[in-house]
mmCIF file with all atom_site columns, C-alpha atoms in Angstrom:
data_model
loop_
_atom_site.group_PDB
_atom_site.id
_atom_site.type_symbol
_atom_site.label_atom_id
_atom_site.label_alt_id
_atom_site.label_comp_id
_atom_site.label_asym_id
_atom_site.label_entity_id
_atom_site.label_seq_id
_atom_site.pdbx_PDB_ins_code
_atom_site.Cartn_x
_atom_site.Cartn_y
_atom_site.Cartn_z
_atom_site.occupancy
_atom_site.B_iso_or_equiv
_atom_site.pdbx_formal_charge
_atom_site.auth_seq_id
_atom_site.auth_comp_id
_atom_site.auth_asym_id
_atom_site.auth_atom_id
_atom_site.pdbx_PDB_model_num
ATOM 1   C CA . UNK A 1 1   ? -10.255 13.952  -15.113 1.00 77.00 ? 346 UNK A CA 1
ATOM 2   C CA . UNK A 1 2   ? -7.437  15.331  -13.312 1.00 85.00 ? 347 UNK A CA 1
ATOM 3   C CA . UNK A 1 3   ? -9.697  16.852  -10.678 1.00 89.00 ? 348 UNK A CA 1
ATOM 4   C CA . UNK A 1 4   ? -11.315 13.446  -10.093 1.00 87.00 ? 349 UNK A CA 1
ATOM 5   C CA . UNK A 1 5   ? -8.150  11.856  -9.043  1.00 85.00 ? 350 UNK A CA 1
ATOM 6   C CA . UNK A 1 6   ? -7.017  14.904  -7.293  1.00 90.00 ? 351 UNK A CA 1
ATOM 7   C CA . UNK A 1 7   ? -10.717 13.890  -5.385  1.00 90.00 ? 352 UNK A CA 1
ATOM 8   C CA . UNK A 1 8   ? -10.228 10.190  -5.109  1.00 86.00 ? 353 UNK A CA 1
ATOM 9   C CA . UNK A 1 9   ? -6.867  10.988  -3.339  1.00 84.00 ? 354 UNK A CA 1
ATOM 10  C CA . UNK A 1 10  ? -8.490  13.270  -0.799  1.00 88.00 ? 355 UNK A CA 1
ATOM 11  C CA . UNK A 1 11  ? -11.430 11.058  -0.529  1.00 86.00 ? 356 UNK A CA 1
ATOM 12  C CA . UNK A 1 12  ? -8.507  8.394   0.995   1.00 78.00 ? 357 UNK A CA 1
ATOM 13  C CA . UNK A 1 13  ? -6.224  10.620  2.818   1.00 83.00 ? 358 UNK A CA 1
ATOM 14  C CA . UNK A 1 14  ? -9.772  11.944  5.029   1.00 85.00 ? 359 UNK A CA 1
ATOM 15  C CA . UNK A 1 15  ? -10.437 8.587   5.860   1.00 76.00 ? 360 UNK A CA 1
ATOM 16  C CA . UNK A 1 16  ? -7.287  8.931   8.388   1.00 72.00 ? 361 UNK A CA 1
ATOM 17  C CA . UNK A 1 17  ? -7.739  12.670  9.242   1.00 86.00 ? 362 UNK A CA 1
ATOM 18  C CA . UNK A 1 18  ? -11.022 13.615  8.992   1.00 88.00 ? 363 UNK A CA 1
ATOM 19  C CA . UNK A 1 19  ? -13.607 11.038  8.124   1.00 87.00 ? 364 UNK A CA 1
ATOM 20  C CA . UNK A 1 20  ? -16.753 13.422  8.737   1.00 90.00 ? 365 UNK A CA 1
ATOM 21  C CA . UNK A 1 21  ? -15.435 14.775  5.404   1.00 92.00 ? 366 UNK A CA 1
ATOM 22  C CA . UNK A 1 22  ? -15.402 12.531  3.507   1.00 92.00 ? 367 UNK A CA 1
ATOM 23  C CA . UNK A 1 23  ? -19.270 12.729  2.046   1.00 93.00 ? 368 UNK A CA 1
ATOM 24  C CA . UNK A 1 24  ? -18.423 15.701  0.568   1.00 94.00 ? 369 UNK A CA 1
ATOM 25  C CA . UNK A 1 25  ? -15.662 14.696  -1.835  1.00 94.00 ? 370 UNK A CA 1
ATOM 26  C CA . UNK A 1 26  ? -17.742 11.898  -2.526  1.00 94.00 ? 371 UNK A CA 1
ATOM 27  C CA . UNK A 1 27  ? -21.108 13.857  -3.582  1.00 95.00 ? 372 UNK A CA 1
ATOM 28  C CA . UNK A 1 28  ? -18.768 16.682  -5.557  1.00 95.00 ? 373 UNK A CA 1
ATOM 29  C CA . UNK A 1 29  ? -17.373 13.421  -8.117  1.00 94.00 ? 374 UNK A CA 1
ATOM 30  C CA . UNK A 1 30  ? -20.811 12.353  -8.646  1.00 95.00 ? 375 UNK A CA 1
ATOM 31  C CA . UNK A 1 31  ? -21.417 15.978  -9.465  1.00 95.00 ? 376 UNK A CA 1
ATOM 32  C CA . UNK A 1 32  ? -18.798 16.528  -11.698 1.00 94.00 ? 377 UNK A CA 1
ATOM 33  C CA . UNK A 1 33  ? -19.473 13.334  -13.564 1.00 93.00 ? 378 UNK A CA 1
ATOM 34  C CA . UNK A 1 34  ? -22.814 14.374  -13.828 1.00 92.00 ? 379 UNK A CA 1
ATOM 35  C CA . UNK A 1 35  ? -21.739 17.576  -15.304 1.00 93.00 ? 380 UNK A CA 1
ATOM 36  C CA . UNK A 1 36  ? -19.022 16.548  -17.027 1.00 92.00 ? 381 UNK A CA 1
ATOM 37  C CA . UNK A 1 37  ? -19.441 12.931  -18.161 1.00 90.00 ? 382 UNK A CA 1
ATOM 38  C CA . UNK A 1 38  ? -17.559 9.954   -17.301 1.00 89.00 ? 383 UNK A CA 1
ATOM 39  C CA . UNK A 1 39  ? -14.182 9.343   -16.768 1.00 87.00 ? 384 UNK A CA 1
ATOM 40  C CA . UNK A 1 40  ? -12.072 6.660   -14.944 1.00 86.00 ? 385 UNK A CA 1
ATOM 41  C CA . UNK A 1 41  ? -12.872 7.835   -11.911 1.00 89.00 ? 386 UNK A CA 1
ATOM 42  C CA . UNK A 1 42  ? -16.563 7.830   -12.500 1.00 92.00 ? 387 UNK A CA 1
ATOM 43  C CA . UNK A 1 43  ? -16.890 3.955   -11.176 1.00 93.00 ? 388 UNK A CA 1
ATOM 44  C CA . UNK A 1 44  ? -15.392 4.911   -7.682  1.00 92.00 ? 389 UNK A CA 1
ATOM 45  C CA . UNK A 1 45  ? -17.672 7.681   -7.507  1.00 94.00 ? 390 UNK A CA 1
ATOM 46  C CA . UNK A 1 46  ? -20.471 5.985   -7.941  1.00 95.00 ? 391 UNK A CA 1
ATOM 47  C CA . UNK A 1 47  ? -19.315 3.123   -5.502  1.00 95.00 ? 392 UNK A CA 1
ATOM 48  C CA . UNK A 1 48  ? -18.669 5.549   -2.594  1.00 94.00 ? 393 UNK A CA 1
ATOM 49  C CA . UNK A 1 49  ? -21.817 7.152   -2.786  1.00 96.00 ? 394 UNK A CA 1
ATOM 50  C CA . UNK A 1 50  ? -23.763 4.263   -2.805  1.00 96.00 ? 395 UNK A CA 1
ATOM 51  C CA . UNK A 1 51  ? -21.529 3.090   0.372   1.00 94.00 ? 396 UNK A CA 1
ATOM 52  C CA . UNK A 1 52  ? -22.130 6.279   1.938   1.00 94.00 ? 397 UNK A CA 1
ATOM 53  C CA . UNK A 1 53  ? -26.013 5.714   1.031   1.00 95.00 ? 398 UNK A CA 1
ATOM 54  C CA . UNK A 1 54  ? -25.795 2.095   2.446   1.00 94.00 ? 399 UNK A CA 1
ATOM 55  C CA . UNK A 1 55  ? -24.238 3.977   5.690   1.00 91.00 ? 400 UNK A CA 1
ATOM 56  C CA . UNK A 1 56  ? -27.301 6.136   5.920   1.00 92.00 ? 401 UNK A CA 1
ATOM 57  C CA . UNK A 1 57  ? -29.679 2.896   5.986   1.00 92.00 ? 402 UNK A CA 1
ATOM 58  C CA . UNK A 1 58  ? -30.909 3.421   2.245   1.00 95.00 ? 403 UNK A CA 1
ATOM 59  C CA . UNK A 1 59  ? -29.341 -0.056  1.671   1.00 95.00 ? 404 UNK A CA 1
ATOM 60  C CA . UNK A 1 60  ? -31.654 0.093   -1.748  1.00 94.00 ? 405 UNK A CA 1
ATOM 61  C CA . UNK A 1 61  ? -31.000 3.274   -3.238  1.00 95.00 ? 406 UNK A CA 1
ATOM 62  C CA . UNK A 1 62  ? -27.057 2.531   -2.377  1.00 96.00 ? 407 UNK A CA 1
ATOM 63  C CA . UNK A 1 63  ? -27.332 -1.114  -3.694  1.00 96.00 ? 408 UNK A CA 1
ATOM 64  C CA . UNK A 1 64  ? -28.467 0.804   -7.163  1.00 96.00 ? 409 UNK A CA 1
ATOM 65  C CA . UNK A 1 65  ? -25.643 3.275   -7.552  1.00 96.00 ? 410 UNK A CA 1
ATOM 66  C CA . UNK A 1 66  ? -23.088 0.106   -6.575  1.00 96.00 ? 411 UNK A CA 1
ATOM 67  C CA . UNK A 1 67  ? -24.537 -2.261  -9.030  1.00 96.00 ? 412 UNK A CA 1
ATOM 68  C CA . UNK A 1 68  ? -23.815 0.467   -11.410 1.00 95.00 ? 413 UNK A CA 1
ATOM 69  C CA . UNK A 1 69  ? -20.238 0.900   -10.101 1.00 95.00 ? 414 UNK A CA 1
ATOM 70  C CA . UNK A 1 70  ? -19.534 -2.501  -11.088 1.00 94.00 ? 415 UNK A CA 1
ATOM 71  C CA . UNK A 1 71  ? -21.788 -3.299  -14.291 1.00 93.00 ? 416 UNK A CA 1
ATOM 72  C CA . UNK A 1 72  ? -18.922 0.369   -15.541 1.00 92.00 ? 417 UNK A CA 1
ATOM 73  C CA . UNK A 1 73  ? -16.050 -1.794  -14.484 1.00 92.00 ? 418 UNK A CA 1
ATOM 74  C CA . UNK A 1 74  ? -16.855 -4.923  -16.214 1.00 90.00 ? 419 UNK A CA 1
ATOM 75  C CA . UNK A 1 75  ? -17.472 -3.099  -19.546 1.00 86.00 ? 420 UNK A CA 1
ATOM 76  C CA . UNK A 1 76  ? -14.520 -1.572  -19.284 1.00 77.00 ? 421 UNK A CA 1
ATOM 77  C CA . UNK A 1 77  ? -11.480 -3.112  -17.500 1.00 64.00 ? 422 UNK A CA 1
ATOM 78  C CA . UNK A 1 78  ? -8.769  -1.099  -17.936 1.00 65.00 ? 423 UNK A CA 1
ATOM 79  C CA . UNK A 1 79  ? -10.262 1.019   -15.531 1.00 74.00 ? 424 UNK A CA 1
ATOM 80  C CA . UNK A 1 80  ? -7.243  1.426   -12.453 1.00 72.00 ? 425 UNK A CA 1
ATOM 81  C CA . UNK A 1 81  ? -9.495  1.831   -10.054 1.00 85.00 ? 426 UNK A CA 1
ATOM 82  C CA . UNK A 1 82  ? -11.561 -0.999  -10.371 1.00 91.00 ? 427 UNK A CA 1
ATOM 83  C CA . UNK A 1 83  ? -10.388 -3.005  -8.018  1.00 92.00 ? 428 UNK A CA 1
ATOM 84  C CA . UNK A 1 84  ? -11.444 -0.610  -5.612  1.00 92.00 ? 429 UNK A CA 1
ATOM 85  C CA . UNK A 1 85  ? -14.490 -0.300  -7.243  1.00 94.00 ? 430 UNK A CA 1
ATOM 86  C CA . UNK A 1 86  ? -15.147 -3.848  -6.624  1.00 95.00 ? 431 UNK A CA 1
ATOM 87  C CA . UNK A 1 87  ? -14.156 -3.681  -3.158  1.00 94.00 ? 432 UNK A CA 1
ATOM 88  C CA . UNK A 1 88  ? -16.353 -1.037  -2.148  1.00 93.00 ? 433 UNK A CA 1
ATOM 89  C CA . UNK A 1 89  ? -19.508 -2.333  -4.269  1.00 95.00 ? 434 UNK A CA 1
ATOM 90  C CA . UNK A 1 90  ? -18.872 -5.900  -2.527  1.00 96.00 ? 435 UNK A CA 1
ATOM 91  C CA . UNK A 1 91  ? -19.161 -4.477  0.580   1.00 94.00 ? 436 UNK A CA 1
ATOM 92  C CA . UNK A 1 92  ? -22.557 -3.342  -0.002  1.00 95.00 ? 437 UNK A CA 1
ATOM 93  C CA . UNK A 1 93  ? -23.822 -6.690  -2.125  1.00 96.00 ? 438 UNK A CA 1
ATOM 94  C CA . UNK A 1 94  ? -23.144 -8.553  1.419   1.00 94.00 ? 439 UNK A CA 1
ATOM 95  C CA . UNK A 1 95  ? -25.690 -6.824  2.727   1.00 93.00 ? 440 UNK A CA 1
ATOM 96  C CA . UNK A 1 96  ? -28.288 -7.972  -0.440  1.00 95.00 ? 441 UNK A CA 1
ATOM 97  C CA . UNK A 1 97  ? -26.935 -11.022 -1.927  1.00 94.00 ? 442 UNK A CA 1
ATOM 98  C CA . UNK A 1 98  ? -26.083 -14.149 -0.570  1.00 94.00 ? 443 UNK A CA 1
ATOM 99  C CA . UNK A 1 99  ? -23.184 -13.323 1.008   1.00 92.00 ? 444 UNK A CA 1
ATOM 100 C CA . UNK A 1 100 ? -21.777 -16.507 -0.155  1.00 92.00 ? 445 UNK A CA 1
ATOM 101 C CA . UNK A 1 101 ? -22.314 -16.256 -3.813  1.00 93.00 ? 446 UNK A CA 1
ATOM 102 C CA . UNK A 1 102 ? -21.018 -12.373 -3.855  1.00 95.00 ? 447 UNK A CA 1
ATOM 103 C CA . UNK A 1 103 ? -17.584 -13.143 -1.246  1.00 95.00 ? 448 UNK A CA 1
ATOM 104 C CA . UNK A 1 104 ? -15.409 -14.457 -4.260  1.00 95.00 ? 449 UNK A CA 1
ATOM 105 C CA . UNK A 1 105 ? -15.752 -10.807 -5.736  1.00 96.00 ? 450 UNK A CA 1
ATOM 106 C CA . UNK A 1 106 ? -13.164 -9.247  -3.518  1.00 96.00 ? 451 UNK A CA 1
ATOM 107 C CA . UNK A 1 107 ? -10.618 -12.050 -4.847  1.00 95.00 ? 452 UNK A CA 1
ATOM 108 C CA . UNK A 1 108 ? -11.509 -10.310 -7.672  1.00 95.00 ? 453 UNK A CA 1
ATOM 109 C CA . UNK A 1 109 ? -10.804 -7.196  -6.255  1.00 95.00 ? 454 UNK A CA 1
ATOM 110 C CA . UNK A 1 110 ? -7.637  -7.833  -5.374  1.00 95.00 ? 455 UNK A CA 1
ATOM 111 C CA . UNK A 1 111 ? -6.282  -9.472  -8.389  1.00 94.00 ? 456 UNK A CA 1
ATOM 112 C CA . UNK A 1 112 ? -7.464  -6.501  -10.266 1.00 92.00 ? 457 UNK A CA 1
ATOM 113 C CA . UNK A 1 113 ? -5.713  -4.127  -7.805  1.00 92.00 ? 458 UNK A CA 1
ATOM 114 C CA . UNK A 1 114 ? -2.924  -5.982  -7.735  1.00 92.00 ? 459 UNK A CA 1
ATOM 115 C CA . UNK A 1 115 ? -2.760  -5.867  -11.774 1.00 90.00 ? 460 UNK A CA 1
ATOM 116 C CA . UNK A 1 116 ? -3.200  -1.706  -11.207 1.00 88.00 ? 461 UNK A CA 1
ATOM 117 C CA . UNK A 1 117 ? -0.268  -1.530  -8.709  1.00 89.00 ? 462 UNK A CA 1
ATOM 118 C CA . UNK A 1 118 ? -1.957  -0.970  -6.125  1.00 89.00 ? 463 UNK A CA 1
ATOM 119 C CA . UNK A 1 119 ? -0.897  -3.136  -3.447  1.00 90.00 ? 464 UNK A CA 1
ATOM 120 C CA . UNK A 1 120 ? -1.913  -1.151  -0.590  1.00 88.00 ? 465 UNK A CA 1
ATOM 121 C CA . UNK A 1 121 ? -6.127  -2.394  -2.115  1.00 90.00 ? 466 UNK A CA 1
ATOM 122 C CA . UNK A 1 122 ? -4.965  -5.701  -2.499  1.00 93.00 ? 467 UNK A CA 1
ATOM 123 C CA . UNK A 1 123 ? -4.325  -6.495  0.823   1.00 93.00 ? 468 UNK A CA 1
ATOM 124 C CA . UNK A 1 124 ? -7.710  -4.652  2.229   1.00 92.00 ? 469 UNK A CA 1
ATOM 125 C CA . UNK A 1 125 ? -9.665  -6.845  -0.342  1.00 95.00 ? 470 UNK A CA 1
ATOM 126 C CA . UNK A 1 126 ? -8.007  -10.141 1.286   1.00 95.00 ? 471 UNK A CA 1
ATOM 127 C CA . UNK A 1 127 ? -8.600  -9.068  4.380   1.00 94.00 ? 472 UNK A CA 1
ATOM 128 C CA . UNK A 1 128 ? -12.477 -8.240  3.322   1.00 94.00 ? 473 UNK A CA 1
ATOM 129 C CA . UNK A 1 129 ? -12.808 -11.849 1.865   1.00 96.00 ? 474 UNK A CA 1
ATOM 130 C CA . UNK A 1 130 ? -11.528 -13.227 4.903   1.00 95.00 ? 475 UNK A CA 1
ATOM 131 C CA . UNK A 1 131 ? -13.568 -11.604 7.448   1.00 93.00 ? 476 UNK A CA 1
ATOM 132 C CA . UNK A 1 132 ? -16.654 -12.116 5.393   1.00 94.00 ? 477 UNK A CA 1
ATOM 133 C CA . UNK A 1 133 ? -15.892 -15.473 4.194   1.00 94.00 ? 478 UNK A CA 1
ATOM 134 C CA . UNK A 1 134 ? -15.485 -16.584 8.117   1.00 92.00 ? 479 UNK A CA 1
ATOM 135 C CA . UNK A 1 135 ? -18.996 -14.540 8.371   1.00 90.00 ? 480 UNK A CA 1
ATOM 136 C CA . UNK A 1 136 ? -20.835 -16.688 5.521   1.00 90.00 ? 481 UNK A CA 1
ATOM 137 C CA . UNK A 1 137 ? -19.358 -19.824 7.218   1.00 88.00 ? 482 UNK A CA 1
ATOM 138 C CA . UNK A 1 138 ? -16.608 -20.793 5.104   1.00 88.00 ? 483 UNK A CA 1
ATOM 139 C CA . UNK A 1 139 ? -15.448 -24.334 5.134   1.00 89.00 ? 484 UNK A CA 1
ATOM 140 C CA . UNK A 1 140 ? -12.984 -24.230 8.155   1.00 89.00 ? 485 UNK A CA 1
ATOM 141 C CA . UNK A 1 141 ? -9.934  -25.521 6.163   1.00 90.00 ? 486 UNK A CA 1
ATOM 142 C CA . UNK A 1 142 ? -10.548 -23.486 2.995   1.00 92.00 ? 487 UNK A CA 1
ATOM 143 C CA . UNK A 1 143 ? -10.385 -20.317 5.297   1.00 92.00 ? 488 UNK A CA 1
ATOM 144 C CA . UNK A 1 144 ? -7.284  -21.174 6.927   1.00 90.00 ? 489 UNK A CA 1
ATOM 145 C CA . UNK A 1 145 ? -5.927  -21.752 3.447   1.00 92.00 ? 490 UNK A CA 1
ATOM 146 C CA . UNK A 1 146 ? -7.236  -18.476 2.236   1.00 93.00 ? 491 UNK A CA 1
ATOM 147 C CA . UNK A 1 147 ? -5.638  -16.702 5.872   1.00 92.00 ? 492 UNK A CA 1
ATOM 148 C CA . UNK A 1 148 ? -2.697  -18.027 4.785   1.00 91.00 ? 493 UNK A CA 1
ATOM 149 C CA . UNK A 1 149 ? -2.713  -16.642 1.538   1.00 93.00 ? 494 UNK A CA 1
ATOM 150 C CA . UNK A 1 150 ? -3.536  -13.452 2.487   1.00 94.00 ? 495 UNK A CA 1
ATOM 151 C CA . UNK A 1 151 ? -1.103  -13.348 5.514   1.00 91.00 ? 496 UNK A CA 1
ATOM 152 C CA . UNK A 1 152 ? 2.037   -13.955 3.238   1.00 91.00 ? 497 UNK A CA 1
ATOM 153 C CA . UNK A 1 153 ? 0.578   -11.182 0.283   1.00 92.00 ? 498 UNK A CA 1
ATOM 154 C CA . UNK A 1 154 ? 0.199   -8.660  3.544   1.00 91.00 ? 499 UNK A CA 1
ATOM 155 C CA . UNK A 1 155 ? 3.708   -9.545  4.905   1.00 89.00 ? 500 UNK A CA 1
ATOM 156 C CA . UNK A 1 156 ? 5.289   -9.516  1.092   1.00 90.00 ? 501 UNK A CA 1
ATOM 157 C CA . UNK A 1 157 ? 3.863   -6.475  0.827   1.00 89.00 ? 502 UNK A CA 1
ATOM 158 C CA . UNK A 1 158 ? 4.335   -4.673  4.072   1.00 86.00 ? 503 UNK A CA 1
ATOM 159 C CA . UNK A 1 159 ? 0.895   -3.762  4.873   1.00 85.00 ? 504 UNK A CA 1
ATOM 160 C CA . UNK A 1 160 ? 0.557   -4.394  8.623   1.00 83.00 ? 505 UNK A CA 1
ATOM 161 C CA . UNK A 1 161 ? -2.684  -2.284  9.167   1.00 82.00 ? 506 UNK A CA 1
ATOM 162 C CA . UNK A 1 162 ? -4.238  -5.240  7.180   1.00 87.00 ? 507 UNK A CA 1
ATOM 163 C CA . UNK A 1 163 ? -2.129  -7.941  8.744   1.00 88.00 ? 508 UNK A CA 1
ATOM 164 C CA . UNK A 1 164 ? -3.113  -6.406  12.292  1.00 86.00 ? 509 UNK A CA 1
ATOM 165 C CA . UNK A 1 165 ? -7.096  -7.133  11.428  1.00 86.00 ? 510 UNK A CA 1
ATOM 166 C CA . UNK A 1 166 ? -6.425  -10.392 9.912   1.00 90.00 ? 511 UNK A CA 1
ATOM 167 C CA . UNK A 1 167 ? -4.934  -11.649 13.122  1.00 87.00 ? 512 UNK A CA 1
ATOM 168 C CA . UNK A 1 168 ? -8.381  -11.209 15.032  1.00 86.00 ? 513 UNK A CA 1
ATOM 169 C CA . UNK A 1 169 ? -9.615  -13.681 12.256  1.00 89.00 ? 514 UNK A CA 1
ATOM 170 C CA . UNK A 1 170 ? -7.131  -16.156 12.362  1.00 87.00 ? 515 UNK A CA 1
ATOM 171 C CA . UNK A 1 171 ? -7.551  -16.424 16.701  1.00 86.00 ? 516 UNK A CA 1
ATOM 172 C CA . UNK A 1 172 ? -11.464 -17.002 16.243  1.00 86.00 ? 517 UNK A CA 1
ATOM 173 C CA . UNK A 1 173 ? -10.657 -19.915 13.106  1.00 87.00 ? 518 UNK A CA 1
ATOM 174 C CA . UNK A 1 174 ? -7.936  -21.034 15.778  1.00 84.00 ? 519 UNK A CA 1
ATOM 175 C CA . UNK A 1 175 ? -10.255 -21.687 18.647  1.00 85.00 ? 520 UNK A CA 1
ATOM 176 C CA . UNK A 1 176 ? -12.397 -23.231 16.215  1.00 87.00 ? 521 UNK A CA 1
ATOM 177 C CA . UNK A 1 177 ? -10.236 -25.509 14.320  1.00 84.00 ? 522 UNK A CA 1
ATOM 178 C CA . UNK A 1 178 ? -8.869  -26.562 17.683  1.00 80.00 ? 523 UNK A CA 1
ATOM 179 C CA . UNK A 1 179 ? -4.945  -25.820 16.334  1.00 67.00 ? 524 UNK A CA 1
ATOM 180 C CA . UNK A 1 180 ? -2.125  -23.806 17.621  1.00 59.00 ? 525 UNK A CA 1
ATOM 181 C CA . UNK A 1 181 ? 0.908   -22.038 16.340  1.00 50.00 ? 526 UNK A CA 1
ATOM 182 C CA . UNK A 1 182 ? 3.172   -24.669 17.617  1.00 46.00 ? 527 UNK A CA 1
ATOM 183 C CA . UNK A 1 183 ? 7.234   -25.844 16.030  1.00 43.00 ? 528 UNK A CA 1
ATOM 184 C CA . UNK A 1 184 ? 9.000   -22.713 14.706  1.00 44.00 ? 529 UNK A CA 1
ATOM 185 C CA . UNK A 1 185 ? 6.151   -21.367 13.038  1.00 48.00 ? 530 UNK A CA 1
ATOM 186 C CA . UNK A 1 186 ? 5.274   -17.186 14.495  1.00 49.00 ? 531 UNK A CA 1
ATOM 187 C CA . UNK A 1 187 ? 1.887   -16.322 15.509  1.00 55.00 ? 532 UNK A CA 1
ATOM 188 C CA . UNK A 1 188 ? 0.358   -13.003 13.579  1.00 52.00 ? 533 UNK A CA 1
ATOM 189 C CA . UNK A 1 189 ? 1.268   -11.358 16.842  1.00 53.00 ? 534 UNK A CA 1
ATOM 190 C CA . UNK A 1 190 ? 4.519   -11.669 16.757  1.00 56.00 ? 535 UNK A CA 1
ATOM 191 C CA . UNK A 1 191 ? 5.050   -11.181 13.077  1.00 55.00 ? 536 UNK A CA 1
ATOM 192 C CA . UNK A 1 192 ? 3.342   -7.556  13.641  1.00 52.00 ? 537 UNK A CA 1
ATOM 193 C CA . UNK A 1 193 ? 5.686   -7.249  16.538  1.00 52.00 ? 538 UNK A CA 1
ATOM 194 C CA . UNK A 1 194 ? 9.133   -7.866  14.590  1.00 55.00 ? 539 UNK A CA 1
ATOM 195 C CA . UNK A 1 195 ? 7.488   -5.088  11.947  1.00 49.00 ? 540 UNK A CA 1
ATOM 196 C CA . UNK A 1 196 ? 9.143   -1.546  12.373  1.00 50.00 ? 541 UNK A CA 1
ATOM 197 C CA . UNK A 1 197 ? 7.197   0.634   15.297  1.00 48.00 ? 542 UNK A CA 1
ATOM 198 C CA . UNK A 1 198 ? 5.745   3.258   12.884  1.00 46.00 ? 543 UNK A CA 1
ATOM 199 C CA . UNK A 1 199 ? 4.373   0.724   10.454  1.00 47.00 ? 544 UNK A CA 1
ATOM 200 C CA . UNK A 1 200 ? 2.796   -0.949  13.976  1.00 46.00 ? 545 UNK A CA 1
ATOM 201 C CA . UNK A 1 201 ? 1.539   2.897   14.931  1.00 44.00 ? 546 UNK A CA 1
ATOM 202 C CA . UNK A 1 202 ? 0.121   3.690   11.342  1.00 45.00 ? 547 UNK A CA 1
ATOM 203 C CA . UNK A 1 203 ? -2.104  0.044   11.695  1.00 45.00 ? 548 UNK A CA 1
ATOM 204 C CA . UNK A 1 204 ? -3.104  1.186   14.732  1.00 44.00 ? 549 UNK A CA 1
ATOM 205 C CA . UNK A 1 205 ? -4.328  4.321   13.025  1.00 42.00 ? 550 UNK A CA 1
ATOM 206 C CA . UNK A 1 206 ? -5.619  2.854   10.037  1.00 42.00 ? 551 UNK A CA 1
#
C-alpha cells in the first residue's frame, strides 16, 4: 500500500519533470496489484494505464481497464483517489460515449476530490468539464454559468495553472455569446495577472 502511494506521487511529480517516465510507474502499480492484490490505489492504476493505452491508439483495450477503474470506485467510495479516478476514466469515455451523456462525470470528479482534500483535482476536473462541455456543444448560457463556477473554485483555491486554461474557454464562449467583460468586472487575464509571478510561472509549466 505504502509503495503504491509512494508511486501515485511520482506518477504526478513526472508529469512536470519527466513525462517520458511516466509509463513506467504506471505499468509497475498494475504489477504490484496484480501481485499483491488491491488496495486504494488499485483504481488509479488501472485508470492510468488504460489512459496510457488510449494514448497508444488502443482506445478499446484502454476503454476496458477504465471502465474497470470506475465500476472499483463506485463499489467502494471511500476510496481518496477516486476523484481522480473519475477524472482520468472520463477522459477516455469521451472518446466512446456520447460525450454528452459521460461530461457530468467530472462534476463528479470534482465533488469527490474536493470531499478527499484534494483541491489541486478539483479544479483540473472543472476545467475538464468545461472544455469538453464547450466541445459537446453545451447550451451557451449553461456554460458560462458553469465558467463561472469553476473560475471562482480556481481563484478560491489558488490554482492558476487551471484558471490560465480556462481563460482560452471563456474568450471562444465570449466571441460566441457576443458579451464582453465590461463595468468593474476583471477579465481572466487580468485576474491571472494580479496572481503572484511564481504561481503565473508554475501555470505556465503545468
Amino acid at each position: 500500500k505504502i509503495t503504491m502511494l509512494f508511486l501515485a506521487r511520482l506518477h504526478h511529480c513526472l508529469f512536470l519533470i519527466n513525462p517520458a517516465k511516466q509509463p513506467i510507474v504506471t505499468t509497475k502499480m498494475v504489477e504490484l496489484t496484480l501481485s499483491h492484490g488491491m488496495c486504494e490505489t488499485s483504481p488509479l492504476a488501472f485508470a492510468l494505464f488504460g489512459s496510457m493505452l488510449g494514448k497508444l491508439d488502443n482506445i478499446e483495450k484502454g476503454y476496458q481497464y477504465t471502465k474497470l477503474a470506475k465500476q472499483l470506485v463506485d463499489e467502494n467510495t471511500f476510496y481518496e483517489s477516486s476523484g481522480v479516478v473519475i477524472a482520468a476514466a472520463t477522459q477516455l469515455f469521451c472518446y466512446v460515449e456520447p460525450v454528452q451523456a459521460v461530461v457530468p462525470l467530472f462534476i463528479e470528479a470534482c465533488e469527490r476530490s474536493m470531499a478527499a482534500g484534494d483541491a489541486a483535482s478539483a479544479c483540473v476536473s472543472m476545467m475538464y468539464y468545461c472544455n469538453e462541455a464547450y466541445i459537446s456543444g453545451l447550451v451557451l448560457a449553461k456554460l458560462e454559468e458553469k465558467c463561472s463556477e469553476a473560475r471562482q473554485l480556481m481563484k478560491q483555491l489558488g490554482h492558476f495553472a487551471a484558471l490560465s486554461h480556462l481563460v482560452i474557454i471563456e474568450r471562444h464562449l465570449q466571441s460566441l455569446m457576443g458579451s464582453s467583460w465590461g463595468g468593474d468586472h476583471h477579465s481572466p487575464e487580468e485576474e491571472i495577472e494580479e496572481a503572484n509571478p511564481h504561481v503565473i510561472f508554475y501555470s505556465l509549466v503545468y
